[in-house]
Every structure is written in C-alpha cells, then in structure tokens.
Amino acid sequence: MPCMNNGTCLNQIGKYECDCPLHYTGSRCETDLCNPNPCQHSGLCDYSNSTNDYSCTCIEIYGGKSCEKKVDNCLSDPCANGGVCIPGVAWKCQCKSGWKGTTCAEDIDECASNPCNNLGNCTDHFNSFTCACLPAFSGLLCEEHLTTCVIQTDEEKSQRIAMVTAQSLSSMSLIICLCIVLVIFILLLQFSTERILHMGEEISLLLAHLIILFARTPTIADAGAFCDARGSGNPVKLGEDQCRLVATILHYLFMVHFGFFFLEALNNYCVNTYVANGTSMYGRWKNLLLGLSVPSIPVAATAIFHFKTYIHDRTCWCNMDEPNFIGELIPALMLCVPAFVMNEAAGMGHYNEHPDSVEEKRHSAYSSSRSAMVVIPLSLAAWIVGMTAVHETDLSLYSLCSILNLILGIAIIIAHTLSNSRARNLLHKLFCWWSCEKKKVDSSRPAPNPSSIKNIDDCAATQKGLGSAKENEDIDIDKMIRDAIAPLSGSSNNAVRLNAKNTNRAKEDIDIDKMIRDSISRL
C-alpha cells in the first residue's frame, strides 16, 4: 500500500492518489500537520477537527498562520475613556475607575449592589452614587437612625405594638398603686421613721417608672410600634450622652429603692428584737441621708469607669452584653438579700421585751417585716425581668414583667397601708361609706320599749348583795318595790329606767332610790 497512516489509495490512469485522514498530509499521507511543530516563536500547534489543517496559539506580540509575524494591536488605541491597552495578540484594556468592558466603554452601575440602607433611593453617577434617605434616616448610606424606627414587616410591627402596650401598662399600673399609697399617708400627715423608709421605696420606684414611661420607652426597639412602613413616626432619638444620662438616673433610682429596703429591714430588726432600746437605730433624717447617698457609690463607679458601654445600642438602659452589668447587678443583690434575711430574722422568734419598747411600734415593725418578705423578691424579680425583656425584645418577657409590676403595686398597697392603724381607718372610711351611713341611720331609730330594760330588782339585789337569793324571796322583794313606786307617775318610771342604765340622775330619781332602800330594809 503506497498510502501511509491509514490513507486511502485512489487508482488513477497511470498513477494513484492518497486520500489522507485528518491531521495528515503529503502525497502518501506521510506528514503529521503538527509534527514537526509548524508554529514559530514557541507557538502551540493545534489540530483542526473540521478541516485537515492546523492552527497556532501564539505568544504575545506575534501572530500569523504560524506565528511568523510580530504584531502590536495597541497601535490602534482600542481602549476608551482613558483605558490603558496591554499589548499582545490577546490584548486587553485596563479601565479607569467607573468604567468596564473590553474597551472600557461601559459605565459601572454603582447602584447595582443596593448600597443604600433602610429603603434609601440610590442614584448612579460617574464613578459614584448618592442615596436619597427616608425622613427617619440619614448618612451616606442612610445607615443612621434619626428616630428609633426601623423598617419592619407587618408581623414585627404587630409584635412591637404588643410590647410597647405591655411596657406602658406595666409602668402605669405600678405608678397608680404607688400614688394611692402616697396620697393616703399625705392625707394622714404621718411621717414616722417607718413611713419615711416606705416613702423612700415608693417615691424612688415611682420616679423610675415615670422615666421609663416618658423617657426610655420612646428609645427602645419595641417603640417601632409607632413607626409607619417608611420608618417614620417616632420622636427624635436621644443622643448617646442623653441616653447614658437616662440610664444613669434609672440605675440610681433603682439602687435607692433597694437601699431603702435594706434600711427598712434594719429598722424592723432593731425594733422587733429590742436592739437599741426597742426603737429605730437611726432617725428619719439619718435614714433619709443614708438611703439617698449610699446607692450613689456603685452608680458613680459604673458611670465613671464604664460610661461608654453603659447602654445598649437599642435602648437607654444597662447593657447586659458588657462585663460592667455584673457591677450593676451585684450591688442590688447585696442590698436585697441581707434585707430579706433581716426581715425573716426579725419575726422568726420571740424576744424578751425591752422595758423602753413601745408595743405599737413593735407590732408595726413585725407586720412590716412580714410584708417586706413579699415585696423585696417581687421588686427584684420585676427589675431583672424588665431589663431582660428590653435586651431580648421578647414579648413573653414583657408580659411577665407587666404581671410582676401589677402584683408588686398591689403588694405595696397592702403592705404599707394595712399594717398601719390610721391608714386602715382611712381606707375603711373611703371604701365602706355606704355601710357606715347605714349604721348611722339605724342609730337614729326610736329607743327600745321600756319593758325590755332590766328589772329594777336586779339593780337593788346587786347593791345589797342579794343576787343569790332564792326565787320565792325575789318575788316578795319585787312585789314590795312595785308597791312602793306604784303612786309615781310614768315620768318617774322613765327616770328609774334611766337609772338602771347608769345615766345622770335627777332629783326625783334620788327619792325613788331612797324609797327602794327603805322597802328593802324591811326585809
């Protein structure tokens, strides 16, 4: 066979031809198209699958069928908009900022990545963009909140409406209960040592929840209940320094609240166990000074050393994500736990009575210690659950906090009023006026029938020591008395009956007595 490499021999007149397969050529198909390599300047040879030919992949600056020509494609300046051409057969353009494409002719759309936050509207410019923000946001990317609003779904909005409602009702219910107690004792003008301690607890808690209601609630995440779909509707957000100031004041007021718990427990223990002569260890002014000054120590320490991390980014309240929160929680526990223990110790045993003690004060201290054992855990639990609810933005915790605050308010009313006799009397007048009025009407009815008054012979027998006389003898005495007073008028009988009831005696009453004694002396 004259044809090589599986070539097909074709017989012709006086000659032959070879039909070569792909990748081979020559009169006898003896030549491999890529062997030897026909590509010059280190070009790479490649077979063509459609034609019996080859192609060369040339290195930069060379071209042609077999890479035999030196070329410079950048001579035509193919790159637009200031792009730099990198020479070579596979030339490319290095584009300036803001342009893209093979020849740098396409403008880059900076808005394609949606850089604007909070529904901001992006406008593309050459090599830049601008964000048109909603009224509630600002910043280059609309990332800064001018209010406490966030963009939220309908479900999130409904949940936050429930949260802010629970927060508001929680504070309002407690404020109402505290105001009731304060008004009662202001009307009574009672400012004893025990009452001063209770007022310290009540006023500090009242002020704290007023701040929560009017200053802190509009700054917490659940205030998004007031925001519309475009993130507007809330008051302007407090600045960071203003927010830290709110948190500092709240921290101080709650520490004062817990501090007066401790002083009340100390007072109850002293009075109930007859320490310090059965009286308070400190007077009203000393208790007031201690209750307002000592809590400022942990608050000042936290505010000075951890002022930057005092608050959370979503709320004007203690930051539970930072280590300084431990320094805020431990002082509260150091005040409440010993207070609970002292109140328990004050009423758990019978102590020898001190000669200078006042029974009324001791009884009041005992009642106060018993009720404080309910109020202290409730108040501490409501404080911790409330902070956790704000931190976690959790509806179930908000609901639990509302329930705890309502129970706390009712417990304070019961504990601080029913243990005080004057407060009980005032409440009795306020809440049972109808029954009291009914009793007055009953007392204005006519006097009972004279026949229901005790017999005069009983009085006479008592005066003469004859109460143990026999029945038949009493009958004789009774007959003699009736005979003696028979001539008297009806008015005299009324006077006698008045004598039996120990009223003021008239002159004729004395004569009747004389007649009775004379009748009895005949026995």
Short mmCIF file of C-alpha atoms in Angstrom, two decimals:
data_model
loop_
_atom_site.label_atom_id
_atom_site.label_comp_id
_atom_site.label_asym_id
_atom_site.label_seq_id
_atom_site.Cartn_x
_atom_site.Cartn_y
_atom_site.Cartn_z
CA MET A 1 0.00 0.00 0.00
CA PRO A 2 1.62 3.27 -1.07
CA CYS A 3 -0.56 5.42 1.32
CA MET A 4 0.59 5.70 4.91
CA ASN A 5 -1.24 6.45 8.20
CA ASN A 6 -4.42 4.73 7.05
CA GLY A 7 -4.67 6.82 3.94
CA THR A 8 -6.98 5.58 1.16
CA CYS A 9 -5.36 4.81 -2.20
CA LEU A 10 -7.28 6.01 -5.26
CA ASN A 11 -6.32 4.33 -8.59
CA GLN A 12 -5.90 6.75 -11.49
CA ILE A 13 -4.81 6.22 -15.13
CA GLY A 14 -1.14 5.67 -14.94
CA LYS A 15 -0.96 6.91 -11.34
CA TYR A 16 -2.56 6.85 -7.86
CA GLU A 17 -3.59 9.37 -5.24
CA CYS A 18 -3.82 9.11 -1.47
CA ASP A 19 -6.86 10.42 0.42
CA CYS A 20 -5.35 11.26 3.81
CA PRO A 21 -7.19 11.20 7.15
CA LEU A 22 -7.40 14.26 9.39
CA HIS A 23 -4.14 15.61 10.80
CA TYR A 24 -2.04 14.12 7.95
CA THR A 25 -0.90 15.43 4.59
CA GLY A 26 1.57 14.67 1.80
CA SER A 27 1.41 12.62 -1.40
CA ARG A 28 1.48 9.45 0.66
CA CYS A 29 -0.07 10.93 3.91
CA GLU A 30 3.33 10.75 5.46
CA THR A 31 3.36 14.22 7.12
CA ASP A 32 1.78 14.96 10.55
CA LEU A 33 0.42 18.51 10.49
CA CYS A 34 1.80 19.38 13.99
CA ASN A 35 4.90 17.21 13.87
CA PRO A 36 7.25 18.79 13.43
CA ASN A 37 5.67 21.91 15.03
CA PRO A 38 4.97 24.43 12.29
CA CYS A 39 4.33 27.29 14.81
CA GLN A 40 7.21 29.69 15.22
CA HIS A 41 8.29 31.69 18.30
CA SER A 42 7.17 28.99 20.70
CA GLY A 43 3.63 28.96 19.42
CA LEU A 44 1.45 25.98 20.20
CA CYS A 45 0.10 23.83 17.38
CA ASP A 46 -3.44 22.53 17.48
CA TYR A 47 -5.28 20.25 15.06
CA SER A 48 -8.46 21.43 13.46
CA ASN A 49 -11.29 18.97 13.81
CA SER A 50 -13.27 20.34 10.89
CA THR A 51 -10.57 20.70 8.23
CA ASN A 52 -7.35 18.93 7.57
CA ASP A 53 -5.33 21.85 8.81
CA TYR A 54 -3.73 23.24 11.96
CA SER A 55 -3.81 26.47 13.97
CA CYS A 56 -1.20 28.14 16.13
CA THR A 57 -1.66 29.78 19.52
CA CYS A 58 0.95 32.49 19.52
CA ILE A 59 2.58 34.23 22.44
CA GLU A 60 2.18 37.99 22.88
CA ILE A 61 3.33 40.33 20.11
CA TYR A 62 3.31 37.51 17.47
CA GLY A 63 0.66 36.49 15.02
CA GLY A 64 0.03 34.93 11.62
CA LYS A 65 -0.69 31.41 10.46
CA SER A 66 2.46 30.04 12.05
CA CYS A 67 3.22 32.96 14.48
CA GLU A 68 5.70 34.27 11.99
CA LYS A 69 4.65 37.94 12.26
CA LYS A 70 5.37 40.42 15.05
CA VAL A 71 2.24 42.49 15.73
CA ASP A 72 1.15 45.39 18.11
CA ASN A 73 -2.65 45.59 18.46
CA CYS A 74 -2.40 48.58 20.82
CA LEU A 75 -1.23 50.82 17.96
CA SER A 76 -4.89 51.40 17.10
CA ASP A 77 -5.62 52.60 20.71
CA PRO A 78 -8.67 50.38 21.25
CA CYS A 79 -9.29 51.37 24.92
CA ALA A 80 -11.79 54.18 25.50
CA ASN A 81 -12.32 56.60 28.42
CA GLY A 82 -8.65 56.69 29.34
CA GLY A 83 -8.19 52.92 29.50
CA VAL A 84 -4.65 51.59 29.09
CA CYS A 85 -4.03 48.95 26.37
CA ILE A 86 -1.88 45.99 27.32
CA PRO A 87 -0.23 44.83 24.03
CA GLY A 88 -0.30 41.34 22.65
CA VAL A 89 -2.31 39.18 20.35
CA ALA A 90 -4.84 38.75 23.21
CA TRP A 91 -4.60 42.41 24.13
CA LYS A 92 -6.79 43.86 26.86
CA CYS A 93 -7.72 47.21 28.33
CA GLN A 94 -7.08 48.23 31.90
CA CYS A 95 -10.03 50.53 32.61
CA LYS A 96 -10.15 53.56 34.85
CA SER A 97 -12.47 53.67 37.87
CA GLY A 98 -16.09 53.87 36.88
CA TRP A 99 -15.73 52.04 33.54
CA LYS A 100 -15.80 48.44 32.46
CA GLY A 101 -15.95 46.26 29.31
CA THR A 102 -13.44 45.05 26.70
CA THR A 103 -12.70 48.58 25.53
CA CYS A 104 -13.74 50.42 28.77
CA ALA A 105 -16.82 51.80 27.07
CA GLU A 106 -19.41 50.71 29.68
CA ASP A 107 -20.22 52.81 32.75
CA ILE A 108 -20.22 50.84 36.02
CA ASP A 109 -23.61 51.00 37.83
CA GLU A 110 -22.68 51.63 41.47
CA CYS A 111 -26.33 51.18 42.47
CA ALA A 112 -26.42 47.58 41.24
CA SER A 113 -25.26 46.32 44.66
CA ASN A 114 -28.07 48.22 46.51
CA PRO A 115 -25.73 50.15 48.80
CA CYS A 116 -28.45 52.34 50.37
CA ASN A 117 -29.91 51.04 53.65
CA ASN A 118 -33.41 51.45 55.07
CA LEU A 119 -35.20 51.82 51.73
CA GLY A 120 -32.96 54.65 50.58
CA ASN A 121 -33.18 55.54 46.86
CA CYS A 122 -29.85 55.13 45.01
CA THR A 123 -28.90 57.44 42.10
CA ASP A 124 -25.94 56.42 39.91
CA HIS A 125 -23.30 58.95 38.84
CA PHE A 126 -19.98 58.64 37.07
CA ASN A 127 -17.78 56.67 39.43
CA SER A 128 -20.11 57.47 42.36
CA PHE A 129 -23.68 57.31 43.66
CA THR A 130 -25.92 59.14 46.10
CA CYS A 131 -28.62 57.88 48.49
CA ALA A 132 -31.88 59.75 48.99
CA CYS A 133 -32.91 58.72 52.53
CA LEU A 134 -36.32 58.50 54.15
CA PRO A 135 -37.03 61.24 56.72
CA ALA A 136 -36.23 58.91 59.63
CA PHE A 137 -32.68 58.14 58.41
CA SER A 138 -29.51 59.93 57.38
CA GLY A 139 -25.88 59.26 56.42
CA LEU A 140 -24.14 58.45 53.13
CA LEU A 141 -25.79 55.04 53.09
CA CYS A 142 -28.90 56.01 55.16
CA GLU A 143 -27.45 53.94 57.99
CA GLU A 144 -28.03 56.46 60.79
CA HIS A 145 -31.37 56.39 62.64
CA LEU A 146 -32.77 59.82 63.42
CA THR A 147 -35.57 58.15 65.37
CA THR A 148 -35.97 54.74 66.96
CA CYS A 149 -37.81 53.48 63.89
CA VAL A 150 -36.69 50.52 61.84
CA ILE A 151 -38.07 49.10 58.63
CA GLN A 152 -40.25 46.21 59.71
CA THR A 153 -42.77 43.73 58.44
CA ASP A 154 -46.42 43.74 59.47
CA GLU A 155 -45.77 40.83 61.82
CA GLU A 156 -42.88 42.65 63.51
CA LYS A 157 -44.97 45.79 63.84
CA SER A 158 -47.85 43.88 65.48
CA GLN A 159 -45.45 42.29 67.94
CA ARG A 160 -43.90 45.64 68.83
CA ILE A 161 -47.31 47.20 69.34
CA ALA A 162 -47.97 44.46 71.89
CA MET A 163 -44.57 45.08 73.50
CA VAL A 164 -44.96 48.82 73.92
CA THR A 165 -48.52 48.30 75.22
CA ALA A 166 -47.27 45.83 77.81
CA GLN A 167 -44.43 48.19 78.78
CA SER A 168 -46.76 51.16 79.19
CA LEU A 169 -49.46 49.27 81.11
CA SER A 170 -46.79 47.78 83.35
CA SER A 171 -45.45 51.19 84.35
CA MET A 172 -48.86 52.87 84.60
CA SER A 173 -50.33 50.18 86.86
CA LEU A 174 -47.41 50.46 89.25
CA ILE A 175 -47.49 54.28 89.17
CA ILE A 176 -51.21 54.29 90.08
CA CYS A 177 -50.67 51.92 93.01
CA LEU A 178 -47.76 53.98 94.34
CA CYS A 179 -49.73 57.23 94.03
CA ILE A 180 -52.60 55.71 96.04
CA VAL A 181 -50.28 54.84 98.90
CA LEU A 182 -48.55 58.24 98.87
CA VAL A 183 -51.85 60.15 98.83
CA ILE A 184 -53.20 58.14 101.77
CA PHE A 185 -50.27 58.98 104.02
CA ILE A 186 -50.08 62.60 102.87
CA LEU A 187 -53.72 62.97 103.96
CA LEU A 188 -52.84 61.36 107.28
CA LEU A 189 -49.80 63.66 107.71
CA GLN A 190 -47.89 60.68 109.05
CA PHE A 191 -44.10 60.85 108.69
CA SER A 192 -42.69 58.43 111.22
CA THR A 193 -39.33 56.72 110.69
CA GLU A 194 -41.04 53.66 109.28
CA ARG A 195 -43.13 55.81 106.98
CA ILE A 196 -40.07 57.75 105.74
CA LEU A 197 -38.45 54.44 104.77
CA HIS A 198 -41.58 53.34 102.94
CA MET A 199 -41.80 56.69 101.16
CA GLY A 200 -38.20 56.30 100.02
CA GLU A 201 -39.09 52.96 98.44
CA GLU A 202 -42.27 54.30 96.86
CA ILE A 203 -41.01 57.63 95.50
CA SER A 204 -37.82 56.16 94.01
CA LEU A 205 -39.82 53.45 92.25
CA LEU A 206 -42.43 55.99 91.13
CA LEU A 207 -39.80 58.30 89.58
CA ALA A 208 -38.07 55.35 87.91
CA HIS A 209 -41.24 54.21 86.17
CA LEU A 210 -42.15 57.76 85.16
CA ILE A 211 -38.78 57.94 83.38
CA ILE A 212 -39.37 54.50 81.85
CA LEU A 213 -42.79 55.62 80.63
CA PHE A 214 -41.85 59.03 79.22
CA ALA A 215 -38.08 58.93 78.55
CA ARG A 216 -36.86 55.39 77.99
CA THR A 217 -39.81 53.75 76.25
CA PRO A 218 -39.51 56.00 73.14
CA THR A 219 -35.88 54.90 72.79
CA ILE A 220 -36.25 51.13 72.91
CA ALA A 221 -36.62 48.83 69.95
CA ASP A 222 -40.24 47.96 70.61
CA ALA A 223 -41.15 51.62 70.13
CA GLY A 224 -41.22 50.68 66.45
CA ALA A 225 -44.92 50.20 67.12
CA PHE A 226 -45.31 53.91 66.36
CA CYS A 227 -43.43 53.72 63.04
CA ASP A 228 -45.09 53.54 59.65
CA ALA A 229 -44.00 51.43 56.69
CA ARG A 230 -41.42 54.08 55.69
CA GLY A 231 -39.77 54.10 59.10
CA SER A 232 -41.27 57.38 60.31
CA GLY A 233 -43.47 58.30 63.24
CA ASN A 234 -41.34 58.17 66.37
CA PRO A 235 -39.89 61.08 68.33
CA VAL A 236 -36.33 62.11 67.55
CA LYS A 237 -33.91 59.62 69.04
CA LEU A 238 -31.96 60.69 72.11
CA GLY A 239 -28.26 61.27 71.62
CA GLU A 240 -25.82 58.79 73.12
CA ASP A 241 -24.87 61.09 76.00
CA GLN A 242 -28.54 61.84 76.72
CA CYS A 243 -29.30 58.14 76.59
CA ARG A 244 -26.48 57.36 79.03
CA LEU A 245 -27.81 60.05 81.37
CA VAL A 246 -31.26 58.40 81.35
CA ALA A 247 -29.68 55.02 82.09
CA THR A 248 -27.60 56.51 84.92
CA ILE A 249 -30.64 58.12 86.57
CA LEU A 250 -32.64 54.88 86.27
CA HIS A 251 -29.77 52.90 87.76
CA TYR A 252 -29.55 55.33 90.69
CA LEU A 253 -33.30 55.33 91.39
CA PHE A 254 -33.49 51.54 91.48
CA MET A 255 -30.43 51.38 93.77
CA VAL A 256 -32.15 53.90 96.08
CA HIS A 257 -35.25 51.71 96.01
CA PHE A 258 -33.25 48.65 97.04
CA GLY A 259 -31.26 50.70 99.57
CA PHE A 260 -34.41 51.70 101.43
CA PHE A 261 -35.37 48.02 101.52
CA PHE A 262 -32.15 47.40 103.45
CA LEU A 263 -32.74 50.32 105.85
CA GLU A 264 -36.34 49.23 106.44
CA ALA A 265 -35.15 45.71 107.27
CA LEU A 266 -32.56 47.13 109.68
CA ASN A 267 -35.25 49.25 111.35
CA ASN A 268 -37.61 46.27 111.64
CA TYR A 269 -34.89 44.12 113.15
CA CYS A 270 -33.91 46.78 115.72
CA VAL A 271 -37.48 47.45 116.83
CA ASN A 272 -38.72 43.88 116.79
CA THR A 273 -35.72 42.35 118.56
CA TYR A 274 -35.39 45.27 121.05
CA VAL A 275 -31.96 46.28 119.79
CA ALA A 276 -31.27 49.97 120.50
CA ASN A 277 -33.88 50.08 123.30
CA GLY A 278 -36.62 48.79 121.05
CA THR A 279 -36.50 51.87 118.82
CA SER A 280 -35.11 52.64 115.38
CA MET A 281 -31.33 52.57 115.12
CA TYR A 282 -31.39 55.74 113.00
CA GLY A 283 -33.80 58.64 112.97
CA ARG A 284 -35.71 59.91 109.99
CA TRP A 285 -33.02 62.27 108.68
CA LYS A 286 -30.19 59.77 109.06
CA ASN A 287 -32.19 57.10 107.25
CA LEU A 288 -33.03 59.57 104.50
CA LEU A 289 -29.39 60.62 104.14
CA LEU A 290 -28.13 57.03 104.03
CA GLY A 291 -30.84 55.92 101.61
CA LEU A 292 -30.01 58.68 99.11
CA SER A 293 -26.22 58.75 99.40
CA VAL A 294 -25.00 55.14 99.68
CA PRO A 295 -26.56 53.97 96.35
CA SER A 296 -24.68 56.71 94.53
CA ILE A 297 -21.39 54.85 95.13
CA PRO A 298 -21.96 51.89 92.75
CA VAL A 299 -23.78 54.13 90.27
CA ALA A 300 -20.89 56.63 90.19
CA ALA A 301 -18.33 53.83 89.82
CA THR A 302 -20.18 52.38 86.84
CA ALA A 303 -20.79 55.76 85.23
CA ILE A 304 -17.15 56.84 85.59
CA PHE A 305 -15.35 53.67 84.51
CA HIS A 306 -17.88 52.22 82.05
CA PHE A 307 -19.72 55.26 80.72
CA LYS A 308 -19.15 54.38 77.05
CA THR A 309 -20.55 50.87 77.48
CA TYR A 310 -23.28 51.87 79.94
CA ILE A 311 -26.08 51.49 77.41
CA HIS A 312 -27.13 49.09 74.67
CA ASP A 313 -27.32 50.26 71.08
CA ARG A 314 -31.10 49.69 71.10
CA THR A 315 -32.06 51.11 74.47
CA CYS A 316 -31.24 53.68 77.13
CA TRP A 317 -30.72 51.07 79.81
CA CYS A 318 -27.99 48.96 81.35
CA ASN A 319 -26.05 46.98 78.77
CA MET A 320 -26.34 43.29 79.60
CA ASP A 321 -23.73 42.42 76.95
CA GLU A 322 -20.89 44.13 78.81
CA PRO A 323 -18.99 42.99 81.94
CA ASN A 324 -19.96 46.18 83.78
CA PHE A 325 -23.50 44.79 84.10
CA ILE A 326 -22.16 42.48 86.82
CA GLY A 327 -21.19 45.61 88.73
CA GLU A 328 -24.76 46.83 88.42
CA LEU A 329 -26.42 43.57 89.44
CA ILE A 330 -24.22 42.63 92.42
CA PRO A 331 -24.92 45.83 94.47
CA ALA A 332 -28.66 45.24 94.05
CA LEU A 333 -28.29 41.69 95.34
CA MET A 334 -26.07 42.90 98.21
CA LEU A 335 -28.90 45.18 99.35
CA CYS A 336 -31.89 42.90 98.77
CA VAL A 337 -30.60 39.56 100.05
CA PRO A 338 -29.49 40.83 103.52
CA ALA A 339 -32.72 42.84 103.73
CA PHE A 340 -34.74 39.69 103.18
CA VAL A 341 -32.69 37.77 105.76
CA MET A 342 -33.05 40.51 108.41
CA ASN A 343 -36.80 40.70 107.90
CA GLU A 344 -37.01 36.94 108.31
CA ALA A 345 -34.88 37.07 111.47
CA ALA A 346 -36.97 39.91 112.91
CA GLY A 347 -40.10 37.80 113.03
CA MET A 348 -38.89 34.25 113.44
CA GLY A 349 -38.51 34.23 117.22
CA HIS A 350 -39.95 35.60 120.47
CA TYR A 351 -37.61 38.12 122.06
CA ASN A 352 -37.61 39.37 125.63
CA GLU A 353 -39.43 42.65 125.86
CA HIS A 354 -37.33 45.74 126.46
CA PRO A 355 -38.74 48.00 129.21
CA ASP A 356 -38.49 51.08 126.99
CA SER A 357 -40.08 49.49 123.93
CA VAL A 358 -43.44 50.62 122.57
CA GLU A 359 -45.80 47.76 121.83
CA GLU A 360 -47.49 49.58 118.97
CA LYS A 361 -44.17 50.24 117.22
CA ARG A 362 -43.06 46.66 117.76
CA HIS A 363 -46.29 45.32 116.29
CA SER A 364 -45.94 47.66 113.30
CA ALA A 365 -42.33 46.57 112.75
CA TYR A 366 -43.34 42.93 112.88
CA SER A 367 -46.07 43.47 110.27
CA SER A 368 -43.66 45.46 108.13
CA SER A 369 -41.04 42.71 108.23
CA ARG A 370 -43.57 40.07 107.19
CA SER A 371 -44.85 42.10 104.24
CA ALA A 372 -41.34 43.13 103.15
CA MET A 373 -40.52 39.46 102.61
CA VAL A 374 -43.07 39.52 99.79
CA VAL A 375 -42.30 42.95 98.35
CA ILE A 376 -38.50 42.57 98.12
CA PRO A 377 -38.40 39.43 95.91
CA LEU A 378 -41.19 40.82 93.72
CA SER A 379 -39.41 44.11 93.16
CA LEU A 380 -36.04 42.49 92.42
CA ALA A 381 -37.62 39.97 90.03
CA ALA A 382 -39.57 42.69 88.19
CA TRP A 383 -36.37 44.73 87.77
CA ILE A 384 -34.36 41.83 86.33
CA VAL A 385 -37.16 40.54 84.08
CA GLY A 386 -37.82 44.07 82.79
CA MET A 387 -34.19 44.60 81.78
CA THR A 388 -34.05 41.17 80.14
CA ALA A 389 -37.26 41.87 78.21
CA VAL A 390 -35.80 45.09 76.78
CA HIS A 391 -32.49 43.43 75.96
CA GLU A 392 -34.03 40.41 74.25
CA THR A 393 -37.02 42.32 72.76
CA ASP A 394 -39.19 39.41 73.83
CA LEU A 395 -42.98 39.75 74.09
CA SER A 396 -43.38 36.94 76.63
CA LEU A 397 -40.88 38.61 78.97
CA TYR A 398 -42.69 41.94 78.59
CA SER A 399 -45.95 40.24 79.56
CA LEU A 400 -44.32 38.60 82.58
CA CYS A 401 -42.85 41.94 83.65
CA SER A 402 -46.28 43.58 83.41
CA ILE A 403 -47.81 40.91 85.63
CA LEU A 404 -45.00 41.21 88.19
CA ASN A 405 -45.32 45.01 88.34
CA LEU A 406 -49.09 44.80 88.84
CA ILE A 407 -48.66 42.27 91.66
CA LEU A 408 -45.89 44.44 93.13
CA GLY A 409 -48.13 47.52 93.15
CA ILE A 410 -50.95 45.67 94.90
CA ALA A 411 -48.50 44.15 97.38
CA ILE A 412 -47.13 47.61 98.25
CA ILE A 413 -50.64 48.96 98.86
CA ILE A 414 -51.42 46.05 101.19
CA ALA A 415 -48.04 46.03 102.93
CA HIS A 416 -47.72 49.77 103.53
CA THR A 417 -51.31 50.58 104.48
CA LEU A 418 -52.95 47.62 106.19
CA SER A 419 -50.12 47.39 108.73
CA ASN A 420 -50.88 50.98 109.80
CA SER A 421 -53.94 51.53 112.01
CA ARG A 422 -54.57 55.10 110.85
CA ALA A 423 -54.31 54.06 107.22
CA ARG A 424 -56.71 51.20 107.83
CA ASN A 425 -59.24 53.58 109.39
CA LEU A 426 -58.94 55.95 106.44
CA LEU A 427 -59.41 53.13 103.95
CA HIS A 428 -62.38 51.94 105.98
CA LYS A 429 -63.97 55.37 105.67
CA LEU A 430 -63.24 55.56 101.95
CA PHE A 431 -64.37 52.10 100.90
CA CYS A 432 -67.25 51.33 103.26
CA TRP A 433 -69.01 54.72 103.41
CA TRP A 434 -72.31 53.11 102.42
CA SER A 435 -72.31 50.63 105.28
CA CYS A 436 -71.20 53.32 107.73
CA GLU A 437 -74.05 55.57 106.58
CA LYS A 438 -76.46 52.69 107.07
CA LYS A 439 -75.31 52.26 110.65
CA LYS A 440 -75.93 55.96 111.31
CA VAL A 441 -79.48 55.61 110.03
CA ASP A 442 -80.04 52.60 112.29
CA SER A 443 -78.80 54.53 115.33
CA SER A 444 -81.38 57.28 114.73
CA ARG A 445 -84.33 54.89 115.30
CA PRO A 446 -86.61 55.26 118.43
CA ALA A 447 -85.40 53.86 121.75
CA PRO A 448 -86.43 50.30 122.58
CA ASN A 449 -89.61 49.50 124.51
CA PRO A 450 -89.21 50.22 128.26
CA SER A 451 -90.30 46.69 129.01
CA SER A 452 -87.03 45.41 127.58
CA ILE A 453 -84.97 47.20 130.26
CA LYS A 454 -83.56 45.15 133.09
CA ASN A 455 -85.80 44.83 136.16
CA ILE A 456 -85.04 47.24 138.97
CA ASP A 457 -84.92 44.40 141.44
CA ASP A 458 -81.72 43.18 139.71
CA CYS A 459 -80.07 46.53 140.46
CA ALA A 460 -81.35 46.51 144.01
CA ALA A 461 -80.18 42.97 144.56
CA THR A 462 -76.75 43.90 143.25
CA GLN A 463 -76.48 46.93 145.56
CA LYS A 464 -77.36 44.88 148.67
CA GLY A 465 -75.52 41.72 147.70
CA LEU A 466 -78.71 39.70 147.40
CA GLY A 467 -78.03 38.35 143.94
CA SER A 468 -78.00 34.81 145.33
CA ALA A 469 -81.43 34.97 146.99
CA LYS A 470 -83.96 32.27 146.32
CA GLU A 471 -86.60 32.71 143.67
CA ASN A 472 -89.62 33.00 146.02
CA GLU A 473 -87.78 35.64 148.10
CA ASP A 474 -87.03 37.66 144.92
CA ILE A 475 -90.75 37.62 144.15
CA ASP A 476 -91.57 39.19 147.54
CA ILE A 477 -88.93 41.88 147.04
CA ASP A 478 -90.23 42.64 143.61
CA LYS A 479 -93.77 43.00 144.95
CA MET A 480 -92.65 45.34 147.72
CA ILE A 481 -90.76 47.52 145.19
CA ARG A 482 -93.78 47.72 142.90
CA ASP A 483 -96.00 48.67 145.83
CA ALA A 484 -93.55 51.39 146.82
CA ILE A 485 -93.33 53.04 143.41
CA ALA A 486 -96.95 52.49 142.29
CA PRO A 487 -98.05 56.06 143.16
CA LEU A 488 -95.35 57.54 140.97
CA SER A 489 -96.12 58.93 137.52
CA GLY A 490 -94.98 57.49 134.24
CA SER A 491 -92.19 60.04 134.05
CA SER A 492 -90.80 58.72 137.30
CA ASN A 493 -90.78 55.21 135.81
CA ASN A 494 -88.76 56.51 132.90
CA ALA A 495 -86.31 58.10 135.33
CA VAL A 496 -85.93 54.80 137.17
CA ARG A 497 -85.19 53.03 133.91
CA LEU A 498 -82.59 55.63 133.11
CA ASN A 499 -81.01 54.91 136.50
CA ALA A 500 -80.79 51.26 135.56
CA LYS A 501 -78.69 52.31 132.58
CA ASN A 502 -76.35 54.49 134.73
CA THR A 503 -77.36 57.85 133.25
CA ASN A 504 -77.29 61.20 135.06
CA ARG A 505 -79.74 61.19 137.93
CA ALA A 506 -82.41 63.79 138.53
CA LYS A 507 -83.58 64.88 141.96
CA GLU A 508 -86.70 62.72 141.95
CA ASP A 509 -84.55 59.75 140.95
CA ILE A 510 -82.73 60.04 144.28
CA ASP A 511 -86.05 59.92 146.17
CA ILE A 512 -87.02 56.78 144.30
CA ASP A 513 -83.75 55.19 145.30
CA LYS A 514 -84.43 56.11 148.90
CA MET A 515 -87.85 54.54 148.72
CA ILE A 516 -86.34 51.36 147.24
CA ARG A 517 -83.77 51.16 150.01
CA ASP A 518 -86.45 51.70 152.63
CA SER A 519 -88.51 48.89 151.14
CA ILE A 520 -85.55 46.53 151.11
CA SER A 521 -84.58 47.45 154.68
CA ARG A 522 -87.86 45.98 155.91
CA LEU A 523 -86.61 42.51 154.97
#
